[in-house]
Tab-separated table of C-alpha atoms in Angstrom:
chain	number	residue	atom	x	y	z
Z	22	UNK	CA	15.809	13.581	2.432
Z	23	UNK	CA	17.992	12.191	5.184
Z	24	UNK	CA	16.164	8.858	5.326
Z	25	UNK	CA	16.498	8.271	1.615
Z	26	UNK	CA	20.134	9.245	1.585
Z	27	UNK	CA	20.730	6.684	4.326
Z	28	UNK	CA	19.645	4.057	1.826
Z	29	UNK	CA	21.891	5.669	-0.810
Z	30	UNK	CA	18.876	5.817	-3.118
Z	31	UNK	CA	16.718	8.691	-4.256
Z	32	UNK	CA	13.194	8.759	-2.898
Z	33	UNK	CA	11.919	8.819	-6.472
Z	34	UNK	CA	13.953	5.690	-7.164
Z	35	UNK	CA	12.410	3.960	-4.184
Z	36	UNK	CA	8.947	4.918	-5.396
Z	37	UNK	CA	9.582	3.460	-8.836
Z	38	UNK	CA	10.491	-0.013	-7.638
Z	39	UNK	CA	7.796	-2.573	-6.944
Z	40	UNK	CA	7.360	-3.203	-3.260
Z	41	UNK	CA	9.777	-0.381	-2.495
Z	42	UNK	CA	7.567	2.171	-0.887
Z	43	UNK	CA	9.532	3.652	1.985
Z	44	UNK	CA	11.205	6.988	2.339
Z	45	UNK	CA	13.419	5.364	4.946
Z	46	UNK	CA	13.762	1.903	3.471
Z	47	UNK	CA	17.215	1.351	4.910
Z	48	UNK	CA	16.175	1.953	8.488
Z	49	UNK	CA	15.807	-0.812	11.018
Z	50	UNK	CA	12.521	-2.714	11.279
Z	51	UNK	CA	9.614	-1.235	13.204
Z	52	UNK	CA	8.915	-2.153	16.748
Z	53	UNK	CA	5.456	-2.317	18.264
Z	54	UNK	CA	2.480	-2.706	15.926
Z	55	UNK	CA	-0.015	-1.967	18.577
Z	56	UNK	CA	-0.600	1.770	18.966
Z	57	UNK	CA	-4.224	2.162	19.879
Z	58	UNK	CA	-6.873	4.674	19.021
Z	59	UNK	CA	-7.874	7.060	21.769
Z	60	UNK	CA	-11.291	8.270	22.769
Z	61	UNK	CA	-13.297	8.377	19.577
Z	62	UNK	CA	-15.796	10.856	20.961
Z	63	UNK	CA	-19.407	11.055	19.887
Z	64	UNK	CA	-20.673	9.254	16.765
Z	65	UNK	CA	-23.183	12.008	16.019
Z	66	UNK	CA	-21.052	14.038	13.632
Z	67	UNK	CA	-18.250	16.547	13.423
Z	68	UNK	CA	-18.034	19.006	16.259
Z	69	UNK	CA	-20.413	17.134	18.559
Z	70	UNK	CA	-17.765	16.345	21.152
Z	71	UNK	CA	-14.027	16.033	21.734
Z	72	UNK	CA	-12.117	13.751	19.411
Z	73	UNK	CA	-8.730	12.102	19.823
Z	74	UNK	CA	-6.716	9.415	18.105
Z	75	UNK	CA	-3.296	7.955	18.840
Z	76	UNK	CA	-1.489	7.136	15.613
Z	77	UNK	CA	1.368	4.753	14.858
Z	78	UNK	CA	3.999	7.360	15.723
Z	79	UNK	CA	2.634	7.368	19.253
Z	80	UNK	CA	1.273	10.858	18.611
Z	81	UNK	CA	-2.181	11.637	19.984
Z	82	UNK	CA	-4.183	14.190	18.054
Z	83	UNK	CA	-6.822	15.953	20.148
Z	84	UNK	CA	-9.520	18.170	18.672
Z	85	UNK	CA	-12.519	19.949	20.148
Z	86	UNK	CA	-14.779	18.077	17.740
Z	87	UNK	CA	-14.672	15.277	15.231
Z	88	UNK	CA	-12.711	16.478	12.170
Z	89	UNK	CA	-14.956	17.563	9.315
Z	90	UNK	CA	-12.405	18.802	6.774
Z	91	UNK	CA	-10.146	15.795	6.242
Z	92	UNK	CA	-7.316	15.650	3.708
Z	93	UNK	CA	-5.659	12.309	3.070
Z	94	UNK	CA	-3.286	10.378	0.874
Z	95	UNK	CA	-5.364	8.932	-1.952
Z	96	UNK	CA	-5.170	5.315	-0.781
Z	97	UNK	CA	-6.190	6.305	2.749
Z	98	UNK	CA	-9.078	8.372	1.392
Z	99	UNK	CA	-10.210	5.361	-0.660
Z	100	UNK	CA	-10.205	3.136	2.429
Z	101	UNK	CA	-12.164	5.689	4.469
Z	102	UNK	CA	-14.635	6.028	1.593
Z	103	UNK	CA	-15.352	2.303	1.801
Z	104	UNK	CA	-16.278	2.853	5.446
Z	105	UNK	CA	-18.520	5.809	4.657
Z	106	UNK	CA	-16.115	8.609	5.584
Z	107	UNK	CA	-15.745	11.295	2.904
Z	108	UNK	CA	-12.615	13.460	2.726
Z	109	UNK	CA	-12.366	16.973	1.292
Z	110	UNK	CA	-8.970	16.731	-0.359
Z	111	UNK	CA	-6.446	14.131	-1.506
Z	112	UNK	CA	-2.808	13.915	-2.522
Z	113	UNK	CA	-1.076	11.092	-4.349
Z	114	UNK	CA	-1.979	9.149	-7.516
Z	115	UNK	CA	-5.653	10.009	-8.017
Z	116	UNK	CA	-6.342	10.701	-11.685
Z	117	UNK	CA	-4.869	9.018	-14.768
Z	118	UNK	CA	-3.839	10.874	-17.904
Z	119	UNK	CA	-7.197	10.103	-19.505
Z	120	UNK	CA	-9.093	11.588	-16.568
Z	121	UNK	CA	-10.165	8.324	-14.949
Z	122	UNK	CA	-9.692	7.332	-11.331
Z	123	UNK	CA	-6.273	5.870	-10.572
Z	124	UNK	CA	-6.204	2.321	-9.212
Z	125	UNK	CA	-5.208	3.755	-5.835
Z	126	UNK	CA	-8.394	5.851	-5.695
Z	127	UNK	CA	-10.567	2.768	-5.355
Z	128	UNK	CA	-14.286	3.514	-5.652
Z	129	UNK	CA	-14.041	7.204	-4.799
Z	130	UNK	CA	-15.747	9.722	-7.045
Z	131	UNK	CA	-12.643	11.780	-7.707
Z	132	UNK	CA	-14.731	14.657	-9.057
Z	133	UNK	CA	-15.935	15.268	-5.503
Z	134	UNK	CA	-12.512	15.750	-3.911
Z	135	UNK	CA	-9.933	18.479	-4.299
Z	136	UNK	CA	-6.738	17.020	-5.730
Z	137	UNK	CA	-3.761	18.762	-4.127
Z	138	UNK	CA	-1.146	16.717	-5.953
Z	139	UNK	CA	-1.278	13.797	-8.356
Z	140	UNK	CA	2.379	12.860	-8.630
Z	141	UNK	CA	5.430	12.540	-6.420
Z	142	UNK	CA	6.587	15.772	-4.723
Z	143	UNK	CA	3.425	17.611	-5.788
Z	144	UNK	CA	1.314	19.155	-3.020
Z	145	UNK	CA	-0.436	22.518	-3.446
Z	146	UNK	CA	-0.021	24.053	-0.006
Z	147	UNK	CA	-2.020	27.170	-0.887
Z	148	UNK	CA	-4.990	25.122	-2.060
Z	149	UNK	CA	-4.633	22.939	1.039
Z	150	UNK	CA	-4.973	26.025	3.229
Z	151	UNK	CA	-8.213	27.068	1.498
Z	152	UNK	CA	-9.799	23.770	2.567
Z	153	UNK	CA	-9.421	24.848	6.221
Z	154	UNK	CA	-8.171	21.343	7.073
Z	155	UNK	CA	-8.888	19.843	10.466
Z	156	UNK	CA	-6.757	16.752	9.903
Z	157	UNK	CA	-4.262	15.263	7.439
Z	158	UNK	CA	-3.895	11.468	7.212
Z	159	UNK	CA	-1.299	9.402	5.404
Z	160	UNK	CA	0.478	6.085	5.581
Z	161	UNK	CA	4.113	5.608	6.632
Z	162	UNK	CA	6.633	3.315	4.932
Z	163	UNK	CA	9.424	3.704	7.463
Z	164	UNK	CA	9.816	3.715	11.228
Z	165	UNK	CA	10.823	7.378	11.310
Z	166	UNK	CA	7.273	8.729	10.990
Z	167	UNK	CA	7.640	10.005	7.422
Z	168	UNK	CA	4.204	10.722	5.980
Z	169	UNK	CA	3.860	9.167	2.543
Z	170	UNK	CA	3.608	11.641	-0.358
Z	171	UNK	CA	4.011	14.679	1.897
Z	172	UNK	CA	6.919	16.495	0.176
Z	173	UNK	CA	10.071	16.957	2.192
Z	174	UNK	CA	10.434	20.550	1.008
Z	175	UNK	CA	7.010	21.672	2.190
Z	176	UNK	CA	6.287	19.313	5.095
Z	177	UNK	CA	6.842	22.002	7.739
Z	178	UNK	CA	4.403	24.419	6.071
Z	179	UNK	CA	1.864	21.627	5.732
Z	180	UNK	CA	2.269	20.611	9.372
Z	181	UNK	CA	1.442	24.121	10.572
Z	182	UNK	CA	-1.975	24.085	8.906
Z	183	UNK	CA	-3.439	21.001	10.598
Z	184	UNK	CA	-2.426	18.071	12.812
Z	185	UNK	CA	-1.672	14.760	11.149
Z	186	UNK	CA	-2.271	11.061	11.695
Z	187	UNK	CA	0.119	8.422	10.369
Z	188	UNK	CA	-0.812	4.764	9.844
Z	189	UNK	CA	2.223	2.504	9.545
Z	190	UNK	CA	2.448	0.070	6.650
Z	191	UNK	CA	6.058	-0.870	7.256
Z	192	UNK	CA	7.390	-4.270	8.360
Z	193	UNK	CA	4.167	-5.794	9.631
Z	194	UNK	CA	1.402	-8.014	8.325
Z	195	UNK	CA	-1.581	-6.646	6.433
Z	196	UNK	CA	-4.046	-7.394	9.214
Z	197	UNK	CA	-2.352	-4.864	11.514
Z	198	UNK	CA	-2.835	-1.796	9.290
Z	199	UNK	CA	-6.318	-3.040	8.340
Z	200	UNK	CA	-7.268	-2.990	12.009
Z	201	UNK	CA	-5.743	0.449	12.538
Z	202	UNK	CA	-7.700	1.876	9.584
Z	203	UNK	CA	-10.825	0.245	10.998
Z	204	UNK	CA	-10.212	1.991	14.339
Z	205	UNK	CA	-9.568	5.319	12.638
Z	206	UNK	CA	-12.718	5.083	10.507
Z	207	UNK	CA	-14.748	4.164	13.575
Z	208	UNK	CA	-13.401	7.174	15.457
Z	209	UNK	CA	-14.438	9.385	12.530
Z	210	UNK	CA	-18.029	8.201	12.772
Z	211	UNK	CA	-18.154	5.216	10.415
Z	212	UNK	CA	-20.794	2.581	11.108
Z	213	UNK	CA	-18.627	-0.478	11.640
Z	214	UNK	CA	-21.661	-2.682	12.266
Z	215	UNK	CA	-23.077	-2.047	8.798
Z	216	UNK	CA	-23.626	-5.210	6.788
Z	217	UNK	CA	-21.315	-3.982	4.020
Z	218	UNK	CA	-18.495	-3.528	6.497
Z	219	UNK	CA	-18.892	-6.726	8.497
Z	220	UNK	CA	-19.543	-8.704	5.325
Z	221	UNK	CA	-16.308	-7.481	3.762
Z	222	UNK	CA	-14.330	-8.477	6.835
Z	223	UNK	CA	-15.851	-11.953	6.732
Z	224	UNK	CA	-15.038	-12.296	3.031
Z	225	UNK	CA	-11.455	-11.270	3.723
Z	226	UNK	CA	-11.128	-13.917	6.416
Z	227	UNK	CA	-12.621	-16.530	4.092
Z	228	UNK	CA	-10.263	-15.517	1.281
Z	229	UNK	CA	-7.302	-15.798	3.651
Z	230	UNK	CA	-8.318	-19.309	4.639
Z	231	UNK	CA	-8.717	-20.187	0.972
Z	232	UNK	CA	-5.163	-19.019	0.308
Z	233	UNK	CA	-3.840	-21.044	3.234
Z	234	UNK	CA	-5.570	-24.163	1.890
Z	235	UNK	CA	-4.398	-23.493	-1.675
Z	236	UNK	CA	-0.772	-23.493	-0.594
Z	237	UNK	CA	-1.241	-26.779	1.245
Z	238	UNK	CA	-3.085	-28.382	-1.674
Z	239	UNK	CA	-0.507	-27.356	-4.293
Z	240	UNK	CA	2.862	-27.398	-2.514
Z	241	UNK	CA	6.100	-26.232	-4.042
Z	242	UNK	CA	4.667	-23.326	-6.056
Z	243	UNK	CA	7.217	-20.521	-6.106
Z	244	UNK	CA	5.892	-16.949	-6.365
Z	245	UNK	CA	7.974	-14.025	-7.620
Z	246	UNK	CA	6.925	-10.425	-6.994
Z	247	UNK	CA	7.973	-8.001	-9.685
Z	248	UNK	CA	7.661	-4.502	-11.042
Z	249	UNK	CA	8.672	-3.312	-14.489
Z	250	UNK	CA	10.325	-0.120	-15.651
Z	251	UNK	CA	11.848	0.638	-19.056
Z	252	UNK	CA	15.381	-0.075	-17.846
Z	253	UNK	CA	14.990	-2.539	-14.980
Z	254	UNK	CA	12.934	-5.331	-13.507
Z	255	UNK	CA	12.571	-5.199	-9.742
Z	256	UNK	CA	12.166	-8.348	-7.647
Z	257	UNK	CA	10.658	-7.599	-4.246
Z	258	UNK	CA	11.556	-9.451	-1.084
Z	259	UNK	CA	8.807	-10.773	1.158
Z	260	UNK	CA	9.887	-8.751	4.195
Z	261	UNK	CA	8.785	-5.184	4.972
Z	262	UNK	CA	5.718	-5.103	2.653
Z	263	UNK	CA	2.456	-5.673	4.520
Z	264	UNK	CA	0.773	-7.821	1.875
Z	265	UNK	CA	3.768	-10.072	1.257
Z	266	UNK	CA	4.442	-10.570	4.958
Z	267	UNK	CA	0.818	-11.621	5.394
Z	268	UNK	CA	0.862	-13.968	2.416
Z	269	UNK	CA	4.085	-15.506	3.673
Z	270	UNK	CA	2.461	-16.096	7.075
Z	271	UNK	CA	-0.300	-17.981	5.231
Z	272	UNK	CA	2.335	-20.248	3.686
Z	273	UNK	CA	3.116	-18.678	0.305
Z	274	UNK	CA	6.633	-19.533	-0.873
Z	275	UNK	CA	8.266	-16.424	-2.333
Z	276	UNK	CA	11.336	-15.912	-4.471
Z	277	UNK	CA	13.756	-13.888	-2.366
Z	278	UNK	CA	16.355	-11.432	-3.691
Z	279	UNK	CA	19.926	-12.166	-2.725
Z	280	UNK	CA	21.089	-10.772	0.601
Z	281	UNK	CA	23.725	-8.695	-1.172
Z	282	UNK	CA	21.092	-7.130	-3.426
Z	283	UNK	CA	18.765	-6.394	-0.530
Z	284	UNK	CA	21.528	-4.693	1.450
Z	285	UNK	CA	21.855	-2.148	-1.343
Z	286	UNK	CA	18.146	-1.264	-1.125
Z	287	UNK	CA	17.457	-1.396	2.583
Z	288	UNK	CA	16.030	-4.902	2.312
Z	289	UNK	CA	13.270	-4.103	-0.155
Z	290	UNK	CA	14.198	-5.434	-3.564
Z	291	UNK	CA	16.728	-6.496	-6.202
Z	292	UNK	CA	17.230	-4.665	-9.488
Z	293	UNK	CA	17.766	-6.796	-12.578
Z	294	UNK	CA	18.540	-5.810	-16.132
Z	295	UNK	CA	16.071	-7.209	-18.622
Z	296	UNK	CA	18.820	-9.499	-19.902
Z	297	UNK	CA	18.931	-11.096	-16.436
Z	298	UNK	CA	15.205	-11.216	-15.727
Z	299	UNK	CA	15.382	-15.026	-15.711
Z	300	UNK	CA	17.783	-15.094	-12.748
Z	301	UNK	CA	15.110	-16.405	-10.349
Z	302	UNK	CA	12.881	-19.398	-11.037
Z	303	UNK	CA	9.169	-18.879	-10.439
Z	304	UNK	CA	5.864	-20.589	-11.145
Z	305	UNK	CA	3.619	-17.567	-10.504
Z	306	UNK	CA	4.502	-13.900	-10.914
Z	307	UNK	CA	2.779	-11.063	-9.042
Z	308	UNK	CA	3.172	-7.772	-10.927
Z	309	UNK	CA	2.869	-4.220	-9.580
Z	310	UNK	CA	-0.514	-2.763	-10.620
Z	311	UNK	CA	0.335	0.902	-9.999
Z	312	UNK	CA	0.247	3.324	-12.911
Z	313	UNK	CA	3.917	4.142	-12.269
Z	314	UNK	CA	4.863	0.609	-13.381
Z	315	UNK	CA	4.746	-0.934	-16.842
Z	316	UNK	CA	1.925	-3.470	-16.928
Z	317	UNK	CA	2.581	-7.044	-18.114
Z	318	UNK	CA	0.618	-6.649	-21.359
Z	319	UNK	CA	2.882	-3.745	-22.312
Z	320	UNK	CA	6.211	-5.440	-21.630
Z	321	UNK	CA	7.950	-6.037	-24.952
Z	322	UNK	CA	11.224	-7.525	-23.715
Z	323	UNK	CA	11.839	-10.950	-25.266
Z	324	UNK	CA	13.431	-12.240	-22.063
Z	325	UNK	CA	10.206	-11.537	-20.194
Z	326	UNK	CA	8.104	-13.367	-22.753
Z	327	UNK	CA	10.333	-16.438	-22.412
Z	328	UNK	CA	9.854	-16.788	-18.660
Z	329	UNK	CA	8.078	-20.103	-17.923
Z	330	UNK	CA	5.439	-18.441	-15.744
Z	331	UNK	CA	4.702	-15.891	-18.481
Z	332	UNK	CA	4.443	-18.561	-21.166
Z	333	UNK	CA	2.117	-20.552	-18.897
Z	334	UNK	CA	-0.136	-17.537	-18.329
Z	335	UNK	CA	0.595	-17.585	-14.607
Z	336	UNK	CA	0.995	-13.832	-14.100
Z	337	UNK	CA	-1.432	-11.816	-11.952
Z	338	UNK	CA	-1.661	-8.263	-10.669
Z	339	UNK	CA	-0.484	-7.224	-7.238
Z	340	UNK	CA	-1.969	-4.364	-5.221
Z	341	UNK	CA	1.440	-3.044	-4.245
Z	342	UNK	CA	-0.075	-0.340	-2.047
Z	343	UNK	CA	-3.194	-2.054	-0.691
Z	344	UNK	CA	-6.226	0.118	0.017
Z	345	UNK	CA	-6.702	-0.548	3.711
Z	346	UNK	CA	-10.348	-1.542	3.811
Z	347	UNK	CA	-11.382	-5.163	4.090
Z	348	UNK	CA	-13.510	-4.742	0.964
Z	349	UNK	CA	-10.502	-3.815	-1.181
Z	350	UNK	CA	-8.214	-6.435	0.322
Z	351	UNK	CA	-10.469	-9.375	-0.531
Z	352	UNK	CA	-9.722	-9.444	-4.261
Z	353	UNK	CA	-5.898	-9.591	-4.016
Z	354	UNK	CA	-6.068	-12.502	-1.559
Z	355	UNK	CA	-8.619	-14.355	-3.676
Z	356	UNK	CA	-6.621	-13.760	-6.850
Z	357	UNK	CA	-3.461	-15.203	-5.344
Z	358	UNK	CA	-5.362	-18.162	-3.911
Z	359	UNK	CA	-6.871	-18.919	-7.318
Z	360	UNK	CA	-3.509	-18.541	-9.059
Z	361	UNK	CA	-1.871	-21.026	-6.692
Z	362	UNK	CA	-4.805	-23.421	-6.920
Z	363	UNK	CA	-4.481	-23.527	-10.721
Z	364	UNK	CA	-0.717	-23.136	-11.026
Z	365	UNK	CA	1.395	-25.745	-12.751
Z	366	UNK	CA	4.963	-26.286	-11.640
Z	367	UNK	CA	6.960	-24.689	-14.461
Z	368	UNK	CA	10.155	-23.532	-12.745
């Protein structure tokens, strides 16, 4: 846990906070966004020719054939599913307590994948081995190459069973990781010329332009990004998170945690007691939609209910860990655009 200890925060604590997704959140910002995919090999199916892919660690995985037995972090698996690539196993939030698909599972039929772990630090290595994995894929929330949701205690055992690919979602705009996932899906045999795929990309671009225009048409709207836990309310900064950096580039004006607060969390967020939840003034609030966070309808704190944005009904969900397909990234952009279009200045 050396990366987490650098930030003087537990990795579980980082996971709990909205917008705080990195195992190495206190590390310096990433450098180059532009690692490129290698030779994608034949499109005819697994094993039909050599396959290689250079990931965002600069590591090139080379296999004799296209990987057939893929295991991935749930959000990655959901993105690949949207492109027509089916994985064998997943790890990460996949199934809710009532047996339904977690929000991070997207449209996947979770009954058709082997769930190796559903919560933090849970990964069944023995079951992973029985899948005869060709490739493991996850995202990375630091610049140290830490694979998200791969437990520190068992990462070496896991690494011996199959090579891995890491897609960085740290300190860059959303469009970068979207492109990298596109390249990865294409290398795995996805039909990137399919109408569903190209149509989703076009809708994403249109939604982005709508958001840009919304900000211009309704200037001065301040947006706060939050996540709720029983004890604390977390206010995320607009740096480091791929969605917020992208929205900021489109002109969205975010509430920013104080520099002192961000220093304590590696630049990610500020922790507020519920008594101080009104510290920052906001017109629209984006709230963490993950199952690990308390959802707005379930917040009972009186101080929350008195916030002007809450009283005005100007609270929307945020896909804190975006599923990296264009199809799944349309709705969050459209929702924010609509919220800003309709927002009244209440702060």
